[in-house]
Amino acid sequence: MTDAQETAADSSLRTAGAPRQQPPVSTPPDDVASAPIPLLEPQDGIPEVISDATALADVVAAFAAGTGPVAVDAERASGYRYGQRAYLVQLRREGAGSALIDPIACPDLSGLQAAIGDAEWVLHAATQDLPCLRDIGMVPTRIFDTELAGRLAGFPRVGLGAMVESVLGYVLEKGHSAVDWSTRPLPEPWLRYATLDVELLVDLRDALEKELDRQGKLEWAREEFDAIAAAPPAPPRKDPWRRTSGMHKVRRRRQMAVVRELWTARDRIAQRRDVSPGKVLGDAAIVEAALALPPGVEALSALNGFGHRTSKRQLEQWQAAVDRAKALPEAELPQPGQAVAGPPPPRAWADRDPQAAARLAAARTAVSAIAERLNMPQENLITPDTVRRLCWEPPAEASVDAVATALAGYGARRWQIEQVAPALAGALVPAED
């Protein structure tokens, strides 16, 4: 039994009301494990969705008076709406209970930010939710990411449902994760699901903290959490049209220009309609048109993705985009590939720089061995991109200090450098013939 499981067994789960029945805790492999308990209803029922200033003020006051960490989650409408904005925010704190807030009806959450901004926020897969929370003015100063904690602690499955089940002994219902959260009013089963998502986050946090401490990884986790909380917003992607699914089939520059024009036209329409771009025109259709270079609307309508459901007006606007690409002068056509800072793809190393390829192979072997010993994924020990950059342009001196300096320059955390710098320094030394 891990310390995480002992924490769940030895302490009452935090609740705002009466204690919940304690779940069974996972037993050693040679024992018969008890079945986990389905978590079907929130401890205090489903709270009313906050959608006006008066109700929001009451929630702000309650959470300001609460104590301890704040469980935070957000639901988006990916695949339905344009962008990644939050359509529901869920919170829970000891002494305040749970709250569901509609950020569309209550766009000013500055009062809530002031109430909980200095508290530790507990999120699962924080990097997914922090951007949409930042967009509505909610920015934490301290976080605890239960998914990342699970990775560092060596749990094989780190989804929220899997973690709650293996650590706390409850089964979460996850059937509504991909629904259209922009729907109004939100159906009760969805609200139940949303409330349960923050019901046990703080309890999971406490159990994982104890497990990380037992493994000697707690300070590592804190460094990771601090780095996530302090990270600036990601810059806009350069040439996002290049990420069109199926782009690998498009090889000629004129065809690439068609993809770019269709992608740009689709994005403009999707933004105006506030719908997912895929609902306006599929990636497969864009690639199909790029490969075919149709001469007119009739030829375009015969392609997959531009069938009988596409109106004449829509066909004309898509054909206009194709025609714009076909009319571009050669100098304005996009270049093949995408200029990327850093080393080339590893598959090209053996031909371009055999010594670098040998360094990379040795470095990967060393990182794999350390990750296995520490029982964590290699990418959490040190990012593959960092290893590639180090091996492609190694420091002049293959010393531990020089490697440590290079790793820090690539954004590696102190604990990561301590774990991998000696082994990577050895990997950079050429093997004797």
PDB file of N, CA and C in Angstrom, residues 88-146:
ATOM      1  N   LEU A  88     -17.797  26.863 -18.143  1.00  0.00           N
ATOM      2  CA  LEU A  88     -18.206  26.555 -16.773  1.00  0.00           C
ATOM      3  C   LEU A  88     -16.942  26.461 -15.935  1.00  0.00           C
ATOM      4  N   VAL A  89     -16.989  27.052 -14.747  1.00  0.00           N
ATOM      5  CA  VAL A  89     -15.876  26.970 -13.802  1.00  0.00           C
ATOM      6  C   VAL A  89     -16.386  26.312 -12.532  1.00  0.00           C
ATOM      7  N   GLN A  90     -15.679  25.278 -12.087  1.00  0.00           N
ATOM      8  CA  GLN A  90     -16.058  24.571 -10.872  1.00  0.00           C
ATOM      9  C   GLN A  90     -14.997  24.801  -9.797  1.00  0.00           C
ATOM     10  N   LEU A  91     -15.447  25.006  -8.571  1.00  0.00           N
ATOM     11  CA  LEU A  91     -14.536  25.221  -7.448  1.00  0.00           C
ATOM     12  C   LEU A  91     -15.049  24.495  -6.214  1.00  0.00           C
ATOM     13  N   ARG A  92     -14.130  24.178  -5.325  1.00  0.00           N
ATOM     14  CA  ARG A  92     -14.501  23.613  -4.028  1.00  0.00           C
ATOM     15  C   ARG A  92     -13.414  23.967  -3.025  1.00  0.00           C
ATOM     16  N   ARG A  93     -13.865  24.348  -1.832  1.00  0.00           N
ATOM     17  CA  ARG A  93     -12.916  24.686  -0.764  1.00  0.00           C
ATOM     18  C   ARG A  93     -13.525  24.321   0.579  1.00  0.00           C
ATOM     19  N   GLU A  94     -12.697  23.878   1.488  1.00  0.00           N
ATOM     20  CA  GLU A  94     -13.191  23.531   2.816  1.00  0.00           C
ATOM     21  C   GLU A  94     -13.818  24.764   3.462  1.00  0.00           C
ATOM     22  N   GLY A  95     -15.010  24.592   3.976  1.00  0.00           N
ATOM     23  CA  GLY A  95     -15.733  25.690   4.590  1.00  0.00           C
ATOM     24  C   GLY A  95     -16.613  26.457   3.623  1.00  0.00           C
ATOM     25  N   ALA A  96     -16.427  26.225   2.332  1.00  0.00           N
ATOM     26  CA  ALA A  96     -17.232  26.932   1.323  1.00  0.00           C
ATOM     27  C   ALA A  96     -18.071  25.972   0.496  1.00  0.00           C
ATOM     28  N   GLY A  97     -17.698  24.707   0.451  1.00  0.00           N
ATOM     29  CA  GLY A  97     -18.415  23.750  -0.379  1.00  0.00           C
ATOM     30  C   GLY A  97     -18.036  23.903  -1.840  1.00  0.00           C
ATOM     31  N   SER A  98     -18.927  23.455  -2.716  1.00  0.00           N
ATOM     32  CA  SER A  98     -18.677  23.510  -4.159  1.00  0.00           C
ATOM     33  C   SER A  98     -19.470  24.642  -4.799  1.00  0.00           C
ATOM     34  N   ALA A  99     -18.938  25.132  -5.918  1.00  0.00           N
ATOM     35  CA  ALA A  99     -19.627  26.190  -6.665  1.00  0.00           C
ATOM     36  C   ALA A  99     -19.441  25.945  -8.144  1.00  0.00           C
ATOM     37  N   LEU A 100     -20.490  26.247  -8.910  1.00  0.00           N
ATOM     38  CA  LEU A 100     -20.454  26.206 -10.362  1.00  0.00           C
ATOM     39  C   LEU A 100     -20.738  27.605 -10.870  1.00  0.00           C
ATOM     40  N   ILE A 101     -19.840  28.153 -11.671  1.00  0.00           N
ATOM     41  CA  ILE A 101     -19.971  29.535 -12.141  1.00  0.00           C
ATOM     42  C   ILE A 101     -20.027  29.554 -13.665  1.00  0.00           C
ATOM     43  N   ASP A 102     -20.990  30.289 -14.195  1.00  0.00           N
ATOM     44  CA  ASP A 102     -21.115  30.494 -15.641  1.00  0.00           C
ATOM     45  C   ASP A 102     -20.299  31.734 -16.009  1.00  0.00           C
ATOM     46  N   PRO A 103     -19.108  31.563 -16.610  1.00  0.00           N
ATOM     47  CA  PRO A 103     -18.277  32.736 -16.913  1.00  0.00           C
ATOM     48  C   PRO A 103     -18.778  33.537 -18.107  1.00  0.00           C
ATOM     49  N   ILE A 104     -19.766  33.013 -18.817  1.00  0.00           N
ATOM     50  CA  ILE A 104     -20.358  33.793 -19.905  1.00  0.00           C
ATOM     51  C   ILE A 104     -21.332  34.806 -19.310  1.00  0.00           C
ATOM     52  N   ALA A 105     -22.153  34.363 -18.345  1.00  0.00           N
ATOM     53  CA  ALA A 105     -23.090  35.268 -17.672  1.00  0.00           C
ATOM     54  C   ALA A 105     -22.380  36.160 -16.659  1.00  0.00           C
ATOM     55  N   CYS A 106     -21.264  35.683 -16.105  1.00  0.00           N
ATOM     56  CA  CYS A 106     -20.498  36.440 -15.102  1.00  0.00           C
ATOM     57  C   CYS A 106     -19.061  36.606 -15.602  1.00  0.00           C
ATOM     58  N   PRO A 107     -18.837  37.472 -16.574  1.00  0.00           N
ATOM     59  CA  PRO A 107     -17.495  37.587 -17.171  1.00  0.00           C
ATOM     60  C   PRO A 107     -16.477  38.261 -16.264  1.00  0.00           C
ATOM     61  N   ASP A 108     -16.929  39.011 -15.240  1.00  0.00           N
ATOM     62  CA  ASP A 108     -15.998  39.702 -14.344  1.00  0.00           C
ATOM     63  C   ASP A 108     -15.787  38.851 -13.095  1.00  0.00           C
ATOM     64  N   LEU A 109     -14.703  38.109 -13.068  1.00  0.00           N
ATOM     65  CA  LEU A 109     -14.394  37.254 -11.918  1.00  0.00           C
ATOM     66  C   LEU A 109     -13.236  37.816 -11.103  1.00  0.00           C
ATOM     67  N   SER A 110     -13.041  39.125 -11.189  1.00  0.00           N
ATOM     68  CA  SER A 110     -11.944  39.749 -10.442  1.00  0.00           C
ATOM     69  C   SER A 110     -12.136  39.600  -8.940  1.00  0.00           C
ATOM     70  N   GLY A 111     -13.390  39.627  -8.476  1.00  0.00           N
ATOM     71  CA  GLY A 111     -13.639  39.436  -7.043  1.00  0.00           C
ATOM     72  C   GLY A 111     -13.253  38.043  -6.588  1.00  0.00           C
ATOM     73  N   LEU A 112     -13.558  37.052  -7.396  1.00  0.00           N
ATOM     74  CA  LEU A 112     -13.182  35.675  -7.074  1.00  0.00           C
ATOM     75  C   LEU A 112     -11.671  35.517  -7.096  1.00  0.00           C
ATOM     76  N   GLN A 113     -11.030  36.132  -8.071  1.00  0.00           N
ATOM     77  CA  GLN A 113      -9.573  36.079  -8.139  1.00  0.00           C
ATOM     78  C   GLN A 113      -8.967  36.667  -6.865  1.00  0.00           C
ATOM     79  N   ALA A 114      -9.507  37.787  -6.402  1.00  0.00           N
ATOM     80  CA  ALA A 114      -8.988  38.410  -5.184  1.00  0.00           C
ATOM     81  C   ALA A 114      -9.210  37.510  -3.968  1.00  0.00           C
ATOM     82  N   ALA A 115     -10.319  36.760  -3.968  1.00  0.00           N
ATOM     83  CA  ALA A 115     -10.647  35.918  -2.819  1.00  0.00           C
ATOM     84  C   ALA A 115      -9.750  34.690  -2.721  1.00  0.00           C
ATOM     85  N   ILE A 116      -9.354  34.113  -3.855  1.00  0.00           N
ATOM     86  CA  ILE A 116      -8.611  32.849  -3.809  1.00  0.00           C
ATOM     87  C   ILE A 116      -7.251  32.928  -4.483  1.00  0.00           C
ATOM     88  N   GLY A 117      -6.873  34.104  -4.980  1.00  0.00           N
ATOM     89  CA  GLY A 117      -5.645  34.217  -5.763  1.00  0.00           C
ATOM     90  C   GLY A 117      -4.396  33.813  -5.019  1.00  0.00           C
ATOM     91  N   ASP A 118      -4.373  34.010  -3.688  1.00  0.00           N
ATOM     92  CA  ASP A 118      -3.183  33.669  -2.906  1.00  0.00           C
ATOM     93  C   ASP A 118      -3.207  32.237  -2.390  1.00  0.00           C
ATOM     94  N   ALA A 119      -4.327  31.552  -2.537  1.00  0.00           N
ATOM     95  CA  ALA A 119      -4.419  30.173  -2.077  1.00  0.00           C
ATOM     96  C   ALA A 119      -3.776  29.230  -3.087  1.00  0.00           C
ATOM     97  N   GLU A 120      -3.476  28.030  -2.645  1.00  0.00           N
ATOM     98  CA  GLU A 120      -3.009  27.017  -3.582  1.00  0.00           C
ATOM     99  C   GLU A 120      -4.204  26.484  -4.360  1.00  0.00           C
ATOM    100  N   TRP A 121      -4.090  26.460  -5.696  1.00  0.00           N
ATOM    101  CA  TRP A 121      -5.149  25.905  -6.530  1.00  0.00           C
ATOM    102  C   TRP A 121      -4.780  24.470  -6.886  1.00  0.00           C
ATOM    103  N   VAL A 122      -5.726  23.581  -6.730  1.00  0.00           N
ATOM    104  CA  VAL A 122      -5.517  22.178  -7.085  1.00  0.00           C
ATOM    105  C   VAL A 122      -6.233  21.916  -8.397  1.00  0.00           C
ATOM    106  N   LEU A 123      -5.476  21.559  -9.413  1.00  0.00           N
ATOM    107  CA  LEU A 123      -6.038  21.276 -10.733  1.00  0.00           C
ATOM    108  C   LEU A 123      -5.539  19.919 -11.206  1.00  0.00           C
ATOM    109  N   HIS A 124      -6.243  19.324 -12.126  1.00  0.00           N
ATOM    110  CA  HIS A 124      -5.790  18.090 -12.762  1.00  0.00           C
ATOM    111  C   HIS A 124      -5.454  18.410 -14.206  1.00  0.00           C
ATOM    112  N   ALA A 125      -4.173  18.182 -14.595  1.00  0.00           N
ATOM    113  CA  ALA A 125      -3.679  18.588 -15.913  1.00  0.00           C
ATOM    114  C   ALA A 125      -3.808  20.101 -16.056  1.00  0.00           C
ATOM    115  N   ALA A 126      -3.087  20.811 -15.222  1.00  0.00           N
ATOM    116  CA  ALA A 126      -3.241  22.269 -15.110  1.00  0.00           C
ATOM    117  C   ALA A 126      -3.002  23.000 -16.420  1.00  0.00           C
ATOM    118  N   THR A 127      -2.059  22.544 -17.230  1.00  0.00           N
ATOM    119  CA  THR A 127      -1.747  23.283 -18.449  1.00  0.00           C
ATOM    120  C   THR A 127      -2.913  23.302 -19.430  1.00  0.00           C
ATOM    121  N   GLN A 128      -3.879  22.391 -19.274  1.00  0.00           N
ATOM    122  CA  GLN A 128      -5.052  22.413 -20.140  1.00  0.00           C
ATOM    123  C   GLN A 128      -6.046  23.496 -19.733  1.00  0.00           C
ATOM    124  N   ASP A 129      -6.173  23.728 -18.426  1.00  0.00           N
ATOM    125  CA  ASP A 129      -7.189  24.664 -17.938  1.00  0.00           C
ATOM    126  C   ASP A 129      -6.671  26.079 -17.696  1.00  0.00           C
ATOM    127  N   LEU A 130      -5.391  26.225 -17.394  1.00  0.00           N
ATOM    128  CA  LEU A 130      -4.891  27.549 -17.042  1.00  0.00           C
ATOM    129  C   LEU A 130      -5.065  28.589 -18.151  1.00  0.00           C
ATOM    130  N   PRO A 131      -4.877  28.244 -19.446  1.00  0.00           N
ATOM    131  CA  PRO A 131      -5.080  29.279 -20.471  1.00  0.00           C
ATOM    132  C   PRO A 131      -6.499  29.833 -20.498  1.00  0.00           C
ATOM    133  N   CYS A 132      -7.521  28.973 -20.418  1.00  0.00           N
ATOM    134  CA  CYS A 132      -8.889  29.500 -20.465  1.00  0.00           C
ATOM    135  C   CYS A 132      -9.252  30.202 -19.162  1.00  0.00           C
ATOM    136  N   LEU A 133      -8.665  29.794 -18.047  1.00  0.00           N
ATOM    137  CA  LEU A 133      -8.894  30.504 -16.788  1.00  0.00           C
ATOM    138  C   LEU A 133      -8.237  31.881 -16.833  1.00  0.00           C
ATOM    139  N   ARG A 134      -7.052  31.949 -17.418  1.00  0.00           N
ATOM    140  CA  ARG A 134      -6.373  33.236 -17.538  1.00  0.00           C
ATOM    141  C   ARG A 134      -7.205  34.205 -18.376  1.00  0.00           C
ATOM    142  N   ASP A 135      -7.865  33.691 -19.395  1.00  0.00           N
ATOM    143  CA  ASP A 135      -8.676  34.545 -20.265  1.00  0.00           C
ATOM    144  C   ASP A 135      -9.844  35.196 -19.528  1.00  0.00           C
ATOM    145  N   ILE A 136     -10.295  34.603 -18.418  1.00  0.00           N
ATOM    146  CA  ILE A 136     -11.388  35.197 -17.642  1.00  0.00           C
ATOM    147  C   ILE A 136     -10.875  35.822 -16.346  1.00  0.00           C
ATOM    148  N   GLY A 137      -9.566  36.083 -16.306  1.00  0.00           N
ATOM    149  CA  GLY A 137      -8.991  36.823 -15.190  1.00  0.00           C
ATOM    150  C   GLY A 137      -8.653  36.003 -13.969  1.00  0.00           C
ATOM    151  N   MET A 138      -8.586  34.680 -14.112  1.00  0.00           N
ATOM    152  CA  MET A 138      -8.257  33.832 -12.966  1.00  0.00           C
ATOM    153  C   MET A 138      -6.848  33.267 -13.150  1.00  0.00           C
ATOM    154  N   VAL A 139      -5.924  33.750 -12.318  1.00  0.00           N
ATOM    155  CA  VAL A 139      -4.514  33.372 -12.447  1.00  0.00           C
ATOM    156  C   VAL A 139      -3.979  32.988 -11.073  1.00  0.00           C
ATOM    157  N   PRO A 140      -3.581  31.744 -10.881  1.00  0.00           N
ATOM    158  CA  PRO A 140      -3.077  31.334  -9.570  1.00  0.00           C
ATOM    159  C   PRO A 140      -1.636  31.770  -9.357  1.00  0.00           C
ATOM    160  N   THR A 141      -1.253  31.873  -8.106  1.00  0.00           N
ATOM    161  CA  THR A 141       0.155  32.101  -7.767  1.00  0.00           C
ATOM    162  C   THR A 141       0.820  30.794  -7.349  1.00  0.00           C
ATOM    163  N   ARG A 142       0.013  29.849  -6.850  1.00  0.00           N
ATOM    164  CA  ARG A 142       0.531  28.535  -6.451  1.00  0.00           C
ATOM    165  C   ARG A 142      -0.433  27.466  -6.929  1.00  0.00           C
ATOM    166  N   ILE A 143       0.111  26.359  -7.419  1.00  0.00           N
ATOM    167  CA  ILE A 143      -0.760  25.276  -7.860  1.00  0.00           C
ATOM    168  C   ILE A 143      -0.248  23.929  -7.347  1.00  0.00           C
ATOM    169  N   PHE A 144      -1.142  22.952  -7.387  1.00  0.00           N
ATOM    170  CA  PHE A 144      -0.786  21.542  -7.203  1.00  0.00           C
ATOM    171  C   PHE A 144      -1.505  20.805  -8.318  1.00  0.00           C
ATOM    172  N   ASP A 145      -0.747  20.186  -9.209  1.00  0.00           N
ATOM    173  CA  ASP A 145      -1.309  19.490 -10.362  1.00  0.00           C
ATOM    174  C   ASP A 145      -1.341  17.999 -10.045  1.00  0.00           C
ATOM    175  N   THR A 146      -2.543  17.459  -9.844  1.00  0.00           N
ATOM    176  CA  THR A 146      -2.655  16.057  -9.442  1.00  0.00           C
ATOM    177  C   THR A 146      -2.259  15.100 -10.565  1.00  0.00           C
TER     178      THR A 146
END
